[in-house]
Short mmCIF file of C-alpha atoms in Angstrom, two decimals:
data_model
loop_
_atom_site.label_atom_id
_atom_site.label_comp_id
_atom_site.label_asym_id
_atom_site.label_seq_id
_atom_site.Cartn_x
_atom_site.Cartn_y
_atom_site.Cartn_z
CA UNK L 198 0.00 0.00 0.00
CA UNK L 199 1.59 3.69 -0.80
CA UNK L 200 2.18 5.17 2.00
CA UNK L 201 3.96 8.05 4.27
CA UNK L 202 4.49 6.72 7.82
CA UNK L 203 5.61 9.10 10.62
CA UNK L 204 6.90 7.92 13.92
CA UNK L 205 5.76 8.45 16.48
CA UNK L 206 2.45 9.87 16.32
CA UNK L 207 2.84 11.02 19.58
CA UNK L 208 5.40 12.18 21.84
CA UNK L 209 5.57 14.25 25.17
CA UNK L 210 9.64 15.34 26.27
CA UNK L 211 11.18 17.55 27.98
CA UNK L 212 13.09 20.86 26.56
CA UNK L 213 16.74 20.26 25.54
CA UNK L 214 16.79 16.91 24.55
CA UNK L 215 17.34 16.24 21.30
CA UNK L 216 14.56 14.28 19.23
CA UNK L 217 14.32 12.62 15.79
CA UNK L 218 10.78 12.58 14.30
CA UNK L 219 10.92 10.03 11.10
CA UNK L 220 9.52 10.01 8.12
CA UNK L 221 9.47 7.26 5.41
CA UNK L 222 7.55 7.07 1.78
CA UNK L 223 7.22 3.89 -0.11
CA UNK L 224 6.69 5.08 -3.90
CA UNK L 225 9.93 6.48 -5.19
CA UNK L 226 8.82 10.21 -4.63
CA UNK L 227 11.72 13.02 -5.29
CA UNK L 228 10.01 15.59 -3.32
CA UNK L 229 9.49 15.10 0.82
CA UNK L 230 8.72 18.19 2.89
CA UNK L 231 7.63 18.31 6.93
CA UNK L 232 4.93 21.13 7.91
CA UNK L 233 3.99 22.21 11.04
CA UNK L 234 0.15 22.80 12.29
CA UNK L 235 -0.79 25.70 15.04
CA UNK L 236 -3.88 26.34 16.23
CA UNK L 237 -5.21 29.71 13.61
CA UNK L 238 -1.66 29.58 11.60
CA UNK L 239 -2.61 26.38 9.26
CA UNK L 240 -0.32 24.41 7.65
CA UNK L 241 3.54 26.06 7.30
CA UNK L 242 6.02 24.74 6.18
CA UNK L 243 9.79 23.92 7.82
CA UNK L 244 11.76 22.07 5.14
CA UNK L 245 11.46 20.37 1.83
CA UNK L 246 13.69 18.37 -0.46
CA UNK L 247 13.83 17.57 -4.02
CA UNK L 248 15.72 14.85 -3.98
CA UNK L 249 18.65 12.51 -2.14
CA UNK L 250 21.15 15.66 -0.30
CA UNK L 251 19.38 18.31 -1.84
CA UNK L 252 17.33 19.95 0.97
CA UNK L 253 15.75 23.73 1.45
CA UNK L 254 14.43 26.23 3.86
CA UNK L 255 10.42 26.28 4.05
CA UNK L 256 9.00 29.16 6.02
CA UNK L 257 9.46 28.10 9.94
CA UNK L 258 13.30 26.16 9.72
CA UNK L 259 14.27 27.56 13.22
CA UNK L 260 15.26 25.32 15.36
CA UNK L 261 14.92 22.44 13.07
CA UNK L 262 17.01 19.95 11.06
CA UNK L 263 16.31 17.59 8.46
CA UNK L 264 18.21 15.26 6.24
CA UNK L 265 17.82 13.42 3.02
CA UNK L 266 20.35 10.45 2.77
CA UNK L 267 17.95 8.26 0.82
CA UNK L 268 15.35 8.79 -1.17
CA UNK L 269 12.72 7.28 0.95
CA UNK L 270 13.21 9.28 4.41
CA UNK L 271 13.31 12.42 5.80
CA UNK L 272 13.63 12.59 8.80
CA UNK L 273 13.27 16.02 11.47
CA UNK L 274 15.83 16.47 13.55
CA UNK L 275 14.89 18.99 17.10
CA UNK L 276 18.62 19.18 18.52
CA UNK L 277 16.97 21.18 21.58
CA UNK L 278 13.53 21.39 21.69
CA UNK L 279 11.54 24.28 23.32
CA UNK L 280 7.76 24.69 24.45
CA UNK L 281 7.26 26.89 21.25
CA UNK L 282 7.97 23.89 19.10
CA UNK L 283 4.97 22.08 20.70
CA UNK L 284 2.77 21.23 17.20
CA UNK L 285 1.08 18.91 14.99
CA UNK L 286 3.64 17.83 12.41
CA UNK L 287 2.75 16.55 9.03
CA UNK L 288 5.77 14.73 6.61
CA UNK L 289 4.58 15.08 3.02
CA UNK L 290 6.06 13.31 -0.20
CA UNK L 291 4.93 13.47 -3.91
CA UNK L 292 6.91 12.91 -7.53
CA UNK L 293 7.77 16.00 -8.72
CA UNK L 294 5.98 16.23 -11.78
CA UNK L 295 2.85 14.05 -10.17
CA UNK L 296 -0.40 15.98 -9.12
CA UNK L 297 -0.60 15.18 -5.73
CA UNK L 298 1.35 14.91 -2.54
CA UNK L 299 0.69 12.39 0.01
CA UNK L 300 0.97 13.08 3.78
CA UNK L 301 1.38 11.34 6.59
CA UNK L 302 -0.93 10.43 9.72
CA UNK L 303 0.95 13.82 11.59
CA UNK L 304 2.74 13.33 14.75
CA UNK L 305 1.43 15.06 17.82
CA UNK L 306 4.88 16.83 20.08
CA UNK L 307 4.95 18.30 23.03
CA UNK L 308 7.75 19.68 24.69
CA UNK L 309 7.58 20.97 28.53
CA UNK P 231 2.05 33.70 1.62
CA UNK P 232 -0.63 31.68 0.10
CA UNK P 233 -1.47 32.93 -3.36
CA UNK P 234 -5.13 31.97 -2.62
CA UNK P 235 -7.96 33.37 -0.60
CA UNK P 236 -10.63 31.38 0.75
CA UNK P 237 -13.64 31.96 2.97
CA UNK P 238 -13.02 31.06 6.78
CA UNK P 239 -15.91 28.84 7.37
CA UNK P 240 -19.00 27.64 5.53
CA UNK P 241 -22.00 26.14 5.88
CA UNK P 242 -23.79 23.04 3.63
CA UNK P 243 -27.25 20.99 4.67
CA UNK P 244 -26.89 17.34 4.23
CA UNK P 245 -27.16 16.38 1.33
CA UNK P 246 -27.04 19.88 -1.25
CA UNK P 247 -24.05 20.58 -3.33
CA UNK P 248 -21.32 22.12 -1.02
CA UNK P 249 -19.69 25.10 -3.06
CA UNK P 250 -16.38 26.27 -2.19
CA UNK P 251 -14.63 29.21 -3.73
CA UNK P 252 -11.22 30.66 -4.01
CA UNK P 253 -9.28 33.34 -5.25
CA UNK P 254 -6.35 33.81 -6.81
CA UNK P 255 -6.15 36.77 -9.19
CA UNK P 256 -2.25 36.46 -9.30
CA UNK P 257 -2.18 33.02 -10.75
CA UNK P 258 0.49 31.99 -13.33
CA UNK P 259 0.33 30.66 -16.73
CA UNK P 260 2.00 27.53 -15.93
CA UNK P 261 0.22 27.25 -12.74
CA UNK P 262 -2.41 24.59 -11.57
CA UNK P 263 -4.81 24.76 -9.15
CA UNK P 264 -5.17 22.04 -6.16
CA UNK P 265 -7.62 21.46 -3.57
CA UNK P 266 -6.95 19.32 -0.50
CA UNK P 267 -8.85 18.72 2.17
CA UNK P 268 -7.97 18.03 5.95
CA UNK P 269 -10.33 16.01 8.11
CA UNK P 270 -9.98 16.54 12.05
CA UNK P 271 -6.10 16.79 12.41
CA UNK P 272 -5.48 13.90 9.89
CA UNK P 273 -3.04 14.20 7.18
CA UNK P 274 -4.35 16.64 4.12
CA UNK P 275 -6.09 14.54 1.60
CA UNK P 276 -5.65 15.44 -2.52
CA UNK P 277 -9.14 16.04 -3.66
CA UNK P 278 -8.56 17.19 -7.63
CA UNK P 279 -6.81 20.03 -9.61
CA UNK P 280 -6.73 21.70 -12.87
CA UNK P 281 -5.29 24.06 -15.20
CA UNK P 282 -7.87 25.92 -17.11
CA UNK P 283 -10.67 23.10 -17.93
CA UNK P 284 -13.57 22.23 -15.61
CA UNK P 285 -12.48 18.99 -14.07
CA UNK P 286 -14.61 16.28 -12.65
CA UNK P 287 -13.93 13.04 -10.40
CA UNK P 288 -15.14 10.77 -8.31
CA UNK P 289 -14.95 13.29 -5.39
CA UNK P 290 -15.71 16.50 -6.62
CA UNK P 291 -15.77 18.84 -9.56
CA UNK P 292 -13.86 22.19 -10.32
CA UNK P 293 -14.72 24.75 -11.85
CA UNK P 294 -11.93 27.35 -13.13
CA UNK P 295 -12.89 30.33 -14.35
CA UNK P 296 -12.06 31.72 -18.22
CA UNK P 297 -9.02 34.24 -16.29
CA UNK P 298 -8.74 31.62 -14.19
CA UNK P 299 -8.47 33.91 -11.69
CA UNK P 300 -10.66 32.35 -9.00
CA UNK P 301 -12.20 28.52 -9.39
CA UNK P 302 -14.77 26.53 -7.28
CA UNK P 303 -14.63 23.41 -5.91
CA UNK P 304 -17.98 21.30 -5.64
CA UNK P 305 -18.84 18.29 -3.44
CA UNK P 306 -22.22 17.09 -5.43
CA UNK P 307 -23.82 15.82 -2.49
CA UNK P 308 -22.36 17.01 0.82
CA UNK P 309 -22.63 14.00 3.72
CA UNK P 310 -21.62 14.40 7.56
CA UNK P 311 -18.35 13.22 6.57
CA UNK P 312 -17.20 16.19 4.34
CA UNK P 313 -17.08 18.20 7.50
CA UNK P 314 -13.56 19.46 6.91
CA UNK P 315 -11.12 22.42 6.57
CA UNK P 316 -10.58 22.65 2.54
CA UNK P 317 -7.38 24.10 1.08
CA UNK P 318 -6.70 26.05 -2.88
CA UNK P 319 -3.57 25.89 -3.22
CA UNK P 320 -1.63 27.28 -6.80
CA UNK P 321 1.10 25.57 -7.90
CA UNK P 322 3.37 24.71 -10.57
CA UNK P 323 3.00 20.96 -11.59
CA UNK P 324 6.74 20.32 -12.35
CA UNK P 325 8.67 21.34 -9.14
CA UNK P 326 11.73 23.19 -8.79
CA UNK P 327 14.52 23.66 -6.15
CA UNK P 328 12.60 27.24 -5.69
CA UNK P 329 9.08 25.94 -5.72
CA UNK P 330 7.69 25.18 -2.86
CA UNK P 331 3.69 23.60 -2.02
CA UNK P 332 1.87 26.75 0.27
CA UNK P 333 -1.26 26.06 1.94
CA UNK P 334 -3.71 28.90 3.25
CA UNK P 335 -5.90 28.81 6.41
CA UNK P 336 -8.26 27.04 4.17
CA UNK P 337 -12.11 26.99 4.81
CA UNK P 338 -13.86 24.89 7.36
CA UNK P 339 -16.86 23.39 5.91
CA UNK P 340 -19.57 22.43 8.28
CA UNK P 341 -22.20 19.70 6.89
CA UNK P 342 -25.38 20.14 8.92
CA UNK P 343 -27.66 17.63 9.70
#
């Protein structure tokens, strides 16, 4: 079945300590990108890639990492997470001439 | 920022044709337009896009104008289930390093009973 999968869906930590927040897509797609989700601010976006290395600033990158070894995952990187970064976070993926992008089930983070 | 304006909220009775429009006077030649949908904080669902023709699927229809600046999106017969927030996003079909997918605040579409 295509897919995105994002793990965890959710996860409750404490500020500082570093957290990886995966993301995986199972049809070949060049393009990946991770969005966050605030209540009244919609969907914005952190990061994106195009393809394997070749990753770029959305509109919210502070404080965030990502990397894009291999084609199929993208994963976000928090090296020290603060209460502000508490969101819904959606991993997206699509071909980059394709008409749609698939996302992910979202993963639910909350820092204290 | 979202090249798109939407309506913050609308209403649709069970049933009727659901209507949703959007703006987006400052559309591009090679630019399509996309609708998504996101259902209680699940992941954003493709609905349907188009460039300039009127297209139809199983889930809904859209309707672009001739300037193609603004479209509509139609759910044929709206059910309980449609209750969603619905996105227009413009975009470029081919993607480049520069391109990037923007999504507006969207309208949330109630389906009453």
């Amino acid at each position: 079945e295509a897919q995105v999968t994002q793990n965890p869906r959710y996860l409750i930590t404490v500020t500082g300590k570093k957290l990886t927040v995966t993301c995986s897509q199972n049809m070949n797609h060049e393009y990946m990108s991770w969005y966050r989700q605030d209540p009244g601010l919609g969907l914005r976006q952190i990061y994106y890639s195009m393809n394997v290395e070749v990753t770029d600033k959305g509109d919210v990158p502070e404080g965030y990492k990502v990397s894009r070894k291999e084609k199929r995952n993208f994963p976000l990187i928090l090296e020290s997470p603060s209460p502000n970064q508490t969101s819904l976070y959606f991993c997206a993926s699509g071909y980059r001439t394709n008409t749609e992008a698939f996302f992910g089930q979202g993963t639910r983070l909350t820092v204290v | 920022d979202a090249k798109t304006t939407q309506p913050t909220s609308m209403d649709c009775a069970e049933g009727r044709a659901a209507n949703l429009p959007c703006n987006h006077s400052t559309i591009s030649g090679n630019e399509y337009v996309y609708w998504y949908r996101q259902i209680h904080s699940q992941g954003p669902q493709y609905i349907i896009h188009g460039l300039k023709n009127n297209e139809t699927n199983e889930m809904a229809s859209l309707i672009i104008t001739e300037d193609r600046k603004s479209s509509t999106l139609i759910l044929p017969h709206a059910t309980l289930r449609d209750t969603a927030v619905y996105y227009c996003i413009v975009r470029v079909q081919f993607m480049n390093r520069d391109d990037k997918i923007i999504f507006g605040k969207g309208t949330r579409l109630h389906i009453l009973p």
